PDB file of C-alpha atoms and ligand atoms in Angstrom:
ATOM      1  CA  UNK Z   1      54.254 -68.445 -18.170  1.00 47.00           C
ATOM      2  CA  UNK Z   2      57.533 -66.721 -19.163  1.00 49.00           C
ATOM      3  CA  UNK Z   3      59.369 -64.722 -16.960  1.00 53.00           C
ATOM      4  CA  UNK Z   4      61.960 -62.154 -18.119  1.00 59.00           C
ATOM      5  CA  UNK Z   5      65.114 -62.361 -16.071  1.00 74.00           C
ATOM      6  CA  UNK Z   6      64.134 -60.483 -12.380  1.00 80.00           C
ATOM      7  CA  UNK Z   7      66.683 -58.855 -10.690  1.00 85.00           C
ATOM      8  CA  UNK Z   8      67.559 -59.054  -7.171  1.00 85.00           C
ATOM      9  CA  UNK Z   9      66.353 -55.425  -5.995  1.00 87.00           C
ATOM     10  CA  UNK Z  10      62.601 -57.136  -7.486  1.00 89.00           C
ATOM     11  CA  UNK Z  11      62.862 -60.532  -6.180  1.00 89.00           C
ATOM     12  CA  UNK Z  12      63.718 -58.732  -2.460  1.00 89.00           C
ATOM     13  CA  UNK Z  13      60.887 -57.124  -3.103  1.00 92.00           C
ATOM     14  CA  UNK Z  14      58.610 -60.124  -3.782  1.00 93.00           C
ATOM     15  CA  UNK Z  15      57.655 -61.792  -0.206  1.00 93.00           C
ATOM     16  CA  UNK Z  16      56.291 -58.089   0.494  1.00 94.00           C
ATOM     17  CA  UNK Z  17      53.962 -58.417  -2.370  1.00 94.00           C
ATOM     18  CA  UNK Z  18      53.155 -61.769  -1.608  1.00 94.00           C
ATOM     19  CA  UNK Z  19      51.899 -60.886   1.905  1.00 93.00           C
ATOM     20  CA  UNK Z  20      49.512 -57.763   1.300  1.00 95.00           C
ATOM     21  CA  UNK Z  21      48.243 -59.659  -1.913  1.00 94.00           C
ATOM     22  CA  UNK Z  22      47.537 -62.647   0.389  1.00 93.00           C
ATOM     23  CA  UNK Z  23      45.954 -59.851   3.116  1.00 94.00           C
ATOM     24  CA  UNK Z  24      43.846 -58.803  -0.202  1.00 96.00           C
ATOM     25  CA  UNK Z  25      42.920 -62.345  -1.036  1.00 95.00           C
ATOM     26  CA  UNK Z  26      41.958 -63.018   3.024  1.00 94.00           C
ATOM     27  CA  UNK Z  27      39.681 -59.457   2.767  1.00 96.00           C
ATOM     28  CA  UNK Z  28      37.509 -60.781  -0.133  1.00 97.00           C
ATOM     29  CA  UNK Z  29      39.276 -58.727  -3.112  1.00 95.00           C
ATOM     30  CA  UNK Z  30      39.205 -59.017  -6.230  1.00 92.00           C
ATOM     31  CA  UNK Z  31      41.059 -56.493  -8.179  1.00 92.00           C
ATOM     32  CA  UNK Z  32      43.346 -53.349  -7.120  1.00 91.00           C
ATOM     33  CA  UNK Z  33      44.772 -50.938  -9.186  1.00 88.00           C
ATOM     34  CA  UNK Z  34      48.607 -50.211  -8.951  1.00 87.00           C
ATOM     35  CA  UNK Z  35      47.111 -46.384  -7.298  1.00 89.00           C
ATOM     36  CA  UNK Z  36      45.376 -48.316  -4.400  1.00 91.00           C
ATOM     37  CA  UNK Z  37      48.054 -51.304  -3.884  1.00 90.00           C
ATOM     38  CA  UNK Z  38      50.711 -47.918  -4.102  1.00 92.00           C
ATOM     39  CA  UNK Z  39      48.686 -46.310  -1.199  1.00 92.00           C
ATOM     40  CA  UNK Z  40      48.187 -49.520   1.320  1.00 90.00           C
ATOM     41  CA  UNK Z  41      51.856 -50.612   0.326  1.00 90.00           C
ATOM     42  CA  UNK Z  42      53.644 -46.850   0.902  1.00 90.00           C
ATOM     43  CA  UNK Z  43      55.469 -47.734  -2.386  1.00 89.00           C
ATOM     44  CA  UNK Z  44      55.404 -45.331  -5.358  1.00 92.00           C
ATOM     45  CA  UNK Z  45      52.714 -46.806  -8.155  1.00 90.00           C
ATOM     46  CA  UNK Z  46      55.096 -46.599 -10.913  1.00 91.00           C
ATOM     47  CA  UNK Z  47      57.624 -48.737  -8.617  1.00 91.00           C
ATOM     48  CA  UNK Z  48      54.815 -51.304  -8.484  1.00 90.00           C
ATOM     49  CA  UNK Z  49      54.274 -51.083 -12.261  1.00 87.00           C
ATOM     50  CA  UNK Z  50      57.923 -51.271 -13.368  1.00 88.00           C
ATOM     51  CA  UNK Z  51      57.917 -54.162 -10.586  1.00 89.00           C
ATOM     52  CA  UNK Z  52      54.954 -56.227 -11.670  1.00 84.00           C
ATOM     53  CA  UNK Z  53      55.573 -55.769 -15.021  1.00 80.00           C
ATOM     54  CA  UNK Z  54      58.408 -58.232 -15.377  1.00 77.00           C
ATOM     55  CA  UNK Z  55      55.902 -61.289 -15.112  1.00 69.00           C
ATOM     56  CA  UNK Z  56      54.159 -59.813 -17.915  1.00 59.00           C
ATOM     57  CA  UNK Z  57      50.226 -59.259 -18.742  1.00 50.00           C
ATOM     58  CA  UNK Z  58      49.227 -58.730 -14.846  1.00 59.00           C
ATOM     59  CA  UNK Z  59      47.815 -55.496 -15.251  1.00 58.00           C
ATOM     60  CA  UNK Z  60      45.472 -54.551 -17.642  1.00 61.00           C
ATOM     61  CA  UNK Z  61      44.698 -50.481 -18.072  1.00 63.00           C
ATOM     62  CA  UNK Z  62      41.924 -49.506 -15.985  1.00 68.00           C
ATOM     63  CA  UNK Z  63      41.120 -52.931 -14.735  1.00 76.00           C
ATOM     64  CA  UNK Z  64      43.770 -52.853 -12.017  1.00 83.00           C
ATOM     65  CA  UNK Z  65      45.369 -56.293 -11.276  1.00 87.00           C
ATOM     66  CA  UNK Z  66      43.692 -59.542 -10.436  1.00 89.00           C
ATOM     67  CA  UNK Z  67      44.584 -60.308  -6.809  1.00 91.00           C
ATOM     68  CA  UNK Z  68      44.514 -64.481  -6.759  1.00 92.00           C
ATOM     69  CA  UNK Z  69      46.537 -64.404  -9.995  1.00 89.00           C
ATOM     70  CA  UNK Z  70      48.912 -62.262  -9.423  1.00 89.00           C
ATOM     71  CA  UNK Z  71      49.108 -63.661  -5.725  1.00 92.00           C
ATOM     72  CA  UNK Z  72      49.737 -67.320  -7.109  1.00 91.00           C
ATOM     73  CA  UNK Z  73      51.959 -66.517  -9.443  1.00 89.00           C
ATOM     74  CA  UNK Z  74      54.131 -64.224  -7.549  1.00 91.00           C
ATOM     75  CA  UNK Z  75      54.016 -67.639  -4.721  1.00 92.00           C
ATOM     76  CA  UNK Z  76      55.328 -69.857  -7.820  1.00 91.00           C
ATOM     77  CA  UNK Z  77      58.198 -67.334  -8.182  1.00 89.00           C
ATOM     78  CA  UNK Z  78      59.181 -67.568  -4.712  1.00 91.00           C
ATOM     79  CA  UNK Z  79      58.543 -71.551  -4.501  1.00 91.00           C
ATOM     80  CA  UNK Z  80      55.729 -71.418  -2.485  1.00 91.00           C
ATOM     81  CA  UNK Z  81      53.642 -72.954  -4.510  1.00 90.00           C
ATOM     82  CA  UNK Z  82      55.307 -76.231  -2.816  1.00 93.00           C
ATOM     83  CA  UNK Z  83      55.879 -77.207   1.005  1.00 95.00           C
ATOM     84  CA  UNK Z  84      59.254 -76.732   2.569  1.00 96.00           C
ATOM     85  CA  UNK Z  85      60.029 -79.029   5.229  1.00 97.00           C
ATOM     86  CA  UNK Z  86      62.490 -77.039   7.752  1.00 97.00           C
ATOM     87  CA  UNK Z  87      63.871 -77.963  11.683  1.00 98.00           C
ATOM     88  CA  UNK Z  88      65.099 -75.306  14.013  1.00 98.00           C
ATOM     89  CA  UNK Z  89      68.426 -75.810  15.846  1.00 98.00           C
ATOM     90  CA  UNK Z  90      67.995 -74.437  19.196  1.00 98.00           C
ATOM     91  CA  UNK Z  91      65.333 -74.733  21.089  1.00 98.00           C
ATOM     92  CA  UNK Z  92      66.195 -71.766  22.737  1.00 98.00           C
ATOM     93  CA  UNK Z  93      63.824 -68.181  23.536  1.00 97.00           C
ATOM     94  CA  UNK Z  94      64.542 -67.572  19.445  1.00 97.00           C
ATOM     95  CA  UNK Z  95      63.881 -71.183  18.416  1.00 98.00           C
ATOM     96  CA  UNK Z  96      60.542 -71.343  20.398  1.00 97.00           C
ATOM     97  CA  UNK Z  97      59.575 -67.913  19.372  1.00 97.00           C
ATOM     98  CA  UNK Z  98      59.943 -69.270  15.695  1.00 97.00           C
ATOM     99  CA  UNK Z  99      58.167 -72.729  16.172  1.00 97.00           C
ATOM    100  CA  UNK Z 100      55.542 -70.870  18.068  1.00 96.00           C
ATOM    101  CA  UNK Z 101      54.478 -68.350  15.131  1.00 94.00           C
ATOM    102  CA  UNK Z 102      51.966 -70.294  12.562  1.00 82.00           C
ATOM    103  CA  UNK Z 103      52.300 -68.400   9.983  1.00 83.00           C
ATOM    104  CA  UNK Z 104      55.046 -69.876   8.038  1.00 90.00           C
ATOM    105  CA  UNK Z 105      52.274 -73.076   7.488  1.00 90.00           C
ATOM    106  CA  UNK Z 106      50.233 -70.883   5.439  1.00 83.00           C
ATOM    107  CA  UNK Z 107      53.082 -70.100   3.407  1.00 85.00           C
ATOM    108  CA  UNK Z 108      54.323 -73.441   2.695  1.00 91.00           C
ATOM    109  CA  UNK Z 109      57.129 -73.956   5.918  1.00 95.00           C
ATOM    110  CA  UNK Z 110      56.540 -76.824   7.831  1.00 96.00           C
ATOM    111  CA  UNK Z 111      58.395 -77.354  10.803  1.00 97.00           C
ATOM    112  CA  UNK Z 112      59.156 -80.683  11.446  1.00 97.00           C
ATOM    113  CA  UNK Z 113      61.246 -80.676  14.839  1.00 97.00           C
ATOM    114  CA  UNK Z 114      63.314 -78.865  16.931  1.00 98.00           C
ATOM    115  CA  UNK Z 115      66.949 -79.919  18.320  1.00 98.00           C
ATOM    116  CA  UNK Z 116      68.836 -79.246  21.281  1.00 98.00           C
ATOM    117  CA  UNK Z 117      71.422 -80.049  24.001  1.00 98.00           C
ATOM    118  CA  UNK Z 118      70.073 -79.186  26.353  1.00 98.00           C
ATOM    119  CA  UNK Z 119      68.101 -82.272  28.079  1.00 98.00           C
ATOM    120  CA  UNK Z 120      65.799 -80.109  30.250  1.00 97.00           C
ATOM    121  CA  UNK Z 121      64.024 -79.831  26.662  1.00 97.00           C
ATOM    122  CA  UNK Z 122      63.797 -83.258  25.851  1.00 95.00           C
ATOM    123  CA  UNK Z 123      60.478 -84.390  25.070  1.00 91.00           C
ATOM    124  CA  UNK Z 124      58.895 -80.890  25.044  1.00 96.00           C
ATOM    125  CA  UNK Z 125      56.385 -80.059  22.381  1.00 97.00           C
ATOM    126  CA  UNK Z 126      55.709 -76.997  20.797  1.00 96.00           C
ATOM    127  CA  UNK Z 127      52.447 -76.938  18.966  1.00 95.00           C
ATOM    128  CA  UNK Z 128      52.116 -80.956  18.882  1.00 94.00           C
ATOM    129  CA  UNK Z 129      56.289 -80.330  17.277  1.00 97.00           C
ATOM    130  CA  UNK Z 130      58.850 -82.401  19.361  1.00 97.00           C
ATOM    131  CA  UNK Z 131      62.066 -80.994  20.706  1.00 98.00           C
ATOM    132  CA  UNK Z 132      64.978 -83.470  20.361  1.00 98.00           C
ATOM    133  CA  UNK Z 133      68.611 -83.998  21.091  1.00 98.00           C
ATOM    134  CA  UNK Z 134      71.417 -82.797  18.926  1.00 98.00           C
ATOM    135  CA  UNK Z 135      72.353 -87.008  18.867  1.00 98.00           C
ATOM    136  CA  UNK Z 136      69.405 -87.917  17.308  1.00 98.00           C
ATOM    137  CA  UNK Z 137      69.771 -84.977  14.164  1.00 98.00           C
ATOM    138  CA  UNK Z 138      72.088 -87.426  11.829  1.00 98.00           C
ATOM    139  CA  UNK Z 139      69.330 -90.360  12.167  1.00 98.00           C
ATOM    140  CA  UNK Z 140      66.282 -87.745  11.235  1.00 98.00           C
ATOM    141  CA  UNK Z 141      67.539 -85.945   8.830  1.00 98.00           C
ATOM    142  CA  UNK Z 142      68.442 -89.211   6.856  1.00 98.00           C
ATOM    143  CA  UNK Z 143      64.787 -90.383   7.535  1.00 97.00           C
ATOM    144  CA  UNK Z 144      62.886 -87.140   6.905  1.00 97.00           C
ATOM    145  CA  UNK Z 145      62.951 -85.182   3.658  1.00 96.00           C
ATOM    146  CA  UNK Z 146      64.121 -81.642   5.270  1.00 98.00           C
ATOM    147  CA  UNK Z 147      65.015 -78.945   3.683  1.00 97.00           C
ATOM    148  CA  UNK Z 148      65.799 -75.767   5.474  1.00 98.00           C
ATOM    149  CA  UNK Z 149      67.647 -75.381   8.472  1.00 98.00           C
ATOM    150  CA  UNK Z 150      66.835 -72.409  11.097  1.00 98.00           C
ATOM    151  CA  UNK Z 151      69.492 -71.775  13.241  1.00 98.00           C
ATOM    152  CA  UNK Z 152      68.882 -70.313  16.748  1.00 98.00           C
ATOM    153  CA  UNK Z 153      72.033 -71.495  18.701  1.00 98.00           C
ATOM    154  CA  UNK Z 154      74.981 -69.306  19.806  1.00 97.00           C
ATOM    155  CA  UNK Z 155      76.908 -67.730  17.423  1.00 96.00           C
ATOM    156  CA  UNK Z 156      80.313 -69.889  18.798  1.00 97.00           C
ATOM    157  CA  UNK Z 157      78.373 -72.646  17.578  1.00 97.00           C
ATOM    158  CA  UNK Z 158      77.039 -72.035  14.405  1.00 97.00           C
ATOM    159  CA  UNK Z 159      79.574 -72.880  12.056  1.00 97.00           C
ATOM    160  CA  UNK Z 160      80.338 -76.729  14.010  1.00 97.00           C
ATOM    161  CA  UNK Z 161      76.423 -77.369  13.395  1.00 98.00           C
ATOM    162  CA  UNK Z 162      75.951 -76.077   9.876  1.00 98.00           C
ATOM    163  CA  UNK Z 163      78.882 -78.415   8.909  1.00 97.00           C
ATOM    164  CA  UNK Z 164      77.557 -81.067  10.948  1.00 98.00           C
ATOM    165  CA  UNK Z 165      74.083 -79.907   8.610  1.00 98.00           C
ATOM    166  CA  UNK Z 166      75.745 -79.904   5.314  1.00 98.00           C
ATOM    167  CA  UNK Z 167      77.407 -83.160   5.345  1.00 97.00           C
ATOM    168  CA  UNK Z 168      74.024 -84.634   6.058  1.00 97.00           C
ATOM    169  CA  UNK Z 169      72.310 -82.741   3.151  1.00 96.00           C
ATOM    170  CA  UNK Z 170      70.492 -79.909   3.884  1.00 97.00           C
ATOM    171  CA  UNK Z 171      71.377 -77.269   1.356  1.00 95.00           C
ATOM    172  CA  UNK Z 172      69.315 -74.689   2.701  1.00 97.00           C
ATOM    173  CA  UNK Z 173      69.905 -72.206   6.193  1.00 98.00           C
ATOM    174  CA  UNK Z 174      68.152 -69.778   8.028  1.00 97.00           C
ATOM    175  CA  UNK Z 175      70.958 -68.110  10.076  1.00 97.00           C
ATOM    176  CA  UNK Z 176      69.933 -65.946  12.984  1.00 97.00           C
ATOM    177  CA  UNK Z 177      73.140 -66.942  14.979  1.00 97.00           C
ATOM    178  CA  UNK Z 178      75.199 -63.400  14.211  1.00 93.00           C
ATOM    179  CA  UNK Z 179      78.111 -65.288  12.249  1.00 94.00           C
ATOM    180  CA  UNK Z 180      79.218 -65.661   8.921  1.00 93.00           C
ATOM    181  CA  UNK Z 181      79.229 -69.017   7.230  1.00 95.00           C
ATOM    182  CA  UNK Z 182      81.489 -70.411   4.723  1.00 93.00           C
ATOM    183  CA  UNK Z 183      79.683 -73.163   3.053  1.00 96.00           C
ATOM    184  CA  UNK Z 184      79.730 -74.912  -0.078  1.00 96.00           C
ATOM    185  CA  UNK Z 185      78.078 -72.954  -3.301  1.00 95.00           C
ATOM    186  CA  UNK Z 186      75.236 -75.126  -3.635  1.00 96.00           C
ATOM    187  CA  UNK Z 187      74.062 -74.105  -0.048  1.00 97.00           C
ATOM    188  CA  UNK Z 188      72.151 -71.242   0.180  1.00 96.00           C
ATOM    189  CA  UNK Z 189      72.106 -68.848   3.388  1.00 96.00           C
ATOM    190  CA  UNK Z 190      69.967 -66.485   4.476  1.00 95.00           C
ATOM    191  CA  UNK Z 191      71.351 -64.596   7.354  1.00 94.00           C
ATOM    192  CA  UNK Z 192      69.038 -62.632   9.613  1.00 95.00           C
ATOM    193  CA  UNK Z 193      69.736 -59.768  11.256  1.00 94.00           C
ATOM    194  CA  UNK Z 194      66.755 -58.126  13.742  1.00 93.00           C
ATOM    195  CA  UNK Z 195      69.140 -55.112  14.954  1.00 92.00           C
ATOM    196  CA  UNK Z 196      69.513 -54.014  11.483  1.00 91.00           C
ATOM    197  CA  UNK Z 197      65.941 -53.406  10.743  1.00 89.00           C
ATOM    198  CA  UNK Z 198      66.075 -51.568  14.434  1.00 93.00           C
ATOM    199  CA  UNK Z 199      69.040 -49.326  13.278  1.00 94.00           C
ATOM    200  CA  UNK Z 200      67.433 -48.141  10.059  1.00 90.00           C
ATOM    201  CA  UNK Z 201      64.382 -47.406  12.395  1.00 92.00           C
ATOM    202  CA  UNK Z 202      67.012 -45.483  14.355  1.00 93.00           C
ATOM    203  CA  UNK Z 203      68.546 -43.729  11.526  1.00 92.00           C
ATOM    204  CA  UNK Z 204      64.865 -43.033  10.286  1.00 88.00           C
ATOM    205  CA  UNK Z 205      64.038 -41.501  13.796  1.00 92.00           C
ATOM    206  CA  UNK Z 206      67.036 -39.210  13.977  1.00 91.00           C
ATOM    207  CA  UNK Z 207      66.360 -38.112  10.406  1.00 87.00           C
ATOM    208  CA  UNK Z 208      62.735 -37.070  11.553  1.00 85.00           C
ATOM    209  CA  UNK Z 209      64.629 -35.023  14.515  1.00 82.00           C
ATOM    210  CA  UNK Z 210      67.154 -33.289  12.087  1.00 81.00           C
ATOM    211  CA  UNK Z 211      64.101 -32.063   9.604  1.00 80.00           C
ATOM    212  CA  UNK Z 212      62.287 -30.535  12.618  1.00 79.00           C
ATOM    213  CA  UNK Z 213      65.116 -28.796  13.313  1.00 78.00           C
ATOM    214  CA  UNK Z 214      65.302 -27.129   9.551  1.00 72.00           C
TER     215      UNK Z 214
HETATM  216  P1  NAI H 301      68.950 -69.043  24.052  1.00 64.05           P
HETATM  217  O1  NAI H 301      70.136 -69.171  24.952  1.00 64.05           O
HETATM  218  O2  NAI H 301      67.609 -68.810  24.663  1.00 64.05           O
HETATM  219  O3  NAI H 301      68.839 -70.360  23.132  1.00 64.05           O
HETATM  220  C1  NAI H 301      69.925 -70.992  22.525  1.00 64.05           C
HETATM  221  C2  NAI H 301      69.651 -72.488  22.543  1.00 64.05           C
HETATM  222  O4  NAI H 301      70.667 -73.138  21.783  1.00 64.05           O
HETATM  223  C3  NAI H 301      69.688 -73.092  23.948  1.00 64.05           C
HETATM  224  O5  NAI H 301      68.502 -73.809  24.211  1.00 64.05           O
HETATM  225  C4  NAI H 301      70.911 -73.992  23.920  1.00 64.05           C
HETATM  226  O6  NAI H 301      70.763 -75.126  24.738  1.00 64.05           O
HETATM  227  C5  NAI H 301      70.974 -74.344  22.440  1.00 64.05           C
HETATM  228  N1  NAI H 301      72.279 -74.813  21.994  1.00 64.05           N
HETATM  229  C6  NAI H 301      73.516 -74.410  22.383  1.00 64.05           C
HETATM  230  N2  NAI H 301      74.470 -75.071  21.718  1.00 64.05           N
HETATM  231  C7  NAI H 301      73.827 -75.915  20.873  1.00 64.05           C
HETATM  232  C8  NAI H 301      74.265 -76.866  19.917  1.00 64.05           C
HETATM  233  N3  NAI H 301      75.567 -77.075  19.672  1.00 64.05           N
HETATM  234  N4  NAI H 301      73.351 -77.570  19.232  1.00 64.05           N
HETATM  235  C9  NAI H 301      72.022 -77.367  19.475  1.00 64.05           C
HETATM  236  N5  NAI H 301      71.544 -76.493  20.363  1.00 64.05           N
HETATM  237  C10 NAI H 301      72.436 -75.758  21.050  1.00 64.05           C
HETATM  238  O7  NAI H 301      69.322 -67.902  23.016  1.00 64.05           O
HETATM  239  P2  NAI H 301      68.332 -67.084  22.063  1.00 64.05           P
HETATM  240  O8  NAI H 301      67.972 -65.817  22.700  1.00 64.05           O
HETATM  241  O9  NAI H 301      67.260 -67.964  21.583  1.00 64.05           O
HETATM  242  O10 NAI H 301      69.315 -66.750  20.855  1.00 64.05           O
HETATM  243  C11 NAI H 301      69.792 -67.783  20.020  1.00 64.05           C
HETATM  244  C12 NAI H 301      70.742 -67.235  18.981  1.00 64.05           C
HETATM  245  O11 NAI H 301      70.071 -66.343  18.123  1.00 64.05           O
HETATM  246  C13 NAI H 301      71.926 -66.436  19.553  1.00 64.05           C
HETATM  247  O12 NAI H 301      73.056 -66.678  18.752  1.00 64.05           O
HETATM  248  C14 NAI H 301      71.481 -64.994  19.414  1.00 64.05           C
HETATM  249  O13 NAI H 301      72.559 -64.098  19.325  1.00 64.05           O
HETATM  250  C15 NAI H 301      70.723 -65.085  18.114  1.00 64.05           C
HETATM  251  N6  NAI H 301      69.727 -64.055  17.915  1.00 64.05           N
HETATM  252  C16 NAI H 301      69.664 -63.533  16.679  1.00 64.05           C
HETATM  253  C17 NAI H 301      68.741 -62.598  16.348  1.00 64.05           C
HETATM  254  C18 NAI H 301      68.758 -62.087  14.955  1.00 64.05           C
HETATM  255  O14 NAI H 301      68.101 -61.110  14.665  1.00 64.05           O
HETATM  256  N7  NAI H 301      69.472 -62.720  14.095  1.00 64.05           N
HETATM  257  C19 NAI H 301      67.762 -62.105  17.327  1.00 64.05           C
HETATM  258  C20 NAI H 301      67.854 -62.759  18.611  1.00 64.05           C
HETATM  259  C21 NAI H 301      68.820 -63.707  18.885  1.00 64.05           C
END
């Protein structure tokens, strides 16, 4: 299928899509009109039409949108329609939290180890996934076909590692360490940032207060 060019404020938008479509799918339906998507999503209805719209022939009038389709092809969009291998540095409370949560297997992550230094981890297994030493990273990333990096270490760390990660090919990382990193252009980041969803919930809360005030 063609795509026009999608711009960044859509493709952001996209994984949120993806995941009440895939709640849809899970639920048994079929079809939902832009009205009912707008209401379960909180999003206006136009916003999903003027969305949707750029991949074209989703939704026909009155018919509302087919749910698998529009799931699948939304998925191709965002890659998912193949598996990522990825490996978490630090095995840390953050690392394990990640490794722990399933849910990125039914979206096409599979995590393929964890790495560490610190030896009380060494041989510890988090859902049947091994925890390994930082010495034995060059050998496994030569040997396995990896490719995204999630990186749950301290920040005074982070840049040693992803340079250590780049120079053995991974081209893809997940930073949660708070740091910036300057890597080559073909190496895409994603840097996460937990506090900053909790400080636009704090914003949201103190702009609740100020309109009772009114
Ligand atoms: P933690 O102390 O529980 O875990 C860090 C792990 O990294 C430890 O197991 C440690 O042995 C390991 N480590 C240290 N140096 C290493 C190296 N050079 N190579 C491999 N492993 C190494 O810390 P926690 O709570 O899991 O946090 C981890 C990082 O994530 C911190 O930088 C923290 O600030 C950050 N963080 C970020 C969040 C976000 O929203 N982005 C949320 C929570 C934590």
């Amino acid at each position: 299928m063609e795509h026009r060019k999608i711009s960044r404020a859509v493709i952001s938008r996209l994984p949120r899509y993806h995941r009440y479509l895939g709640d849809l799918l899970e639920e048994g339906v079929e079809r939902i009109s832009s009205n009912d998507l707008s209401k379960k999503m909180h999003v206006t209805a136009s916003q999903i039409r003027q969305d949707l719209n750029n991949f074209g022939g989703f939704g026909q009038q009155g018919y509302g949108y087919n749910v698998k389709y529009l799931y699948t092809e939304i998925g191709k969009i965002l890659g998912l329609d193949k598996t990522h291998n990825f490996i978490i540095i630090g095995a840390g409370n953050l690392g394990q939290a990640l490794a722990n949560y399933a849910s990125f297997e039914r979206s096409g992550f599979i995590l393929k180890s964890l790495f560490d230094v610190n030896p009380r981890l060494e041989g510890m297994s988090i859902r049947s996934v091994q925890v390994r030493m930082m010495d034995e990273l060059v050998d496994f990333l030569a040997n396995n076909d990896i490719e995204i990096a999630a990186l749950t270490i301290p920040k005074t760390k982070a840049v040693e590692v992803a340079d250590i990660l780049v120079a053995n090919g991974i081209k893809a990382i997940w930073n949660f360490a708070h740091t910036d990193l300057t890597l080559p252009k073909d190496v895409v980041v994603e840097s996460v940032h937990l506090s900053d969803s909790l400080m636009q919930l704090s914003y949201n809360i103190s702009r609740r207060k100020e309109s009772r005030k009114k």
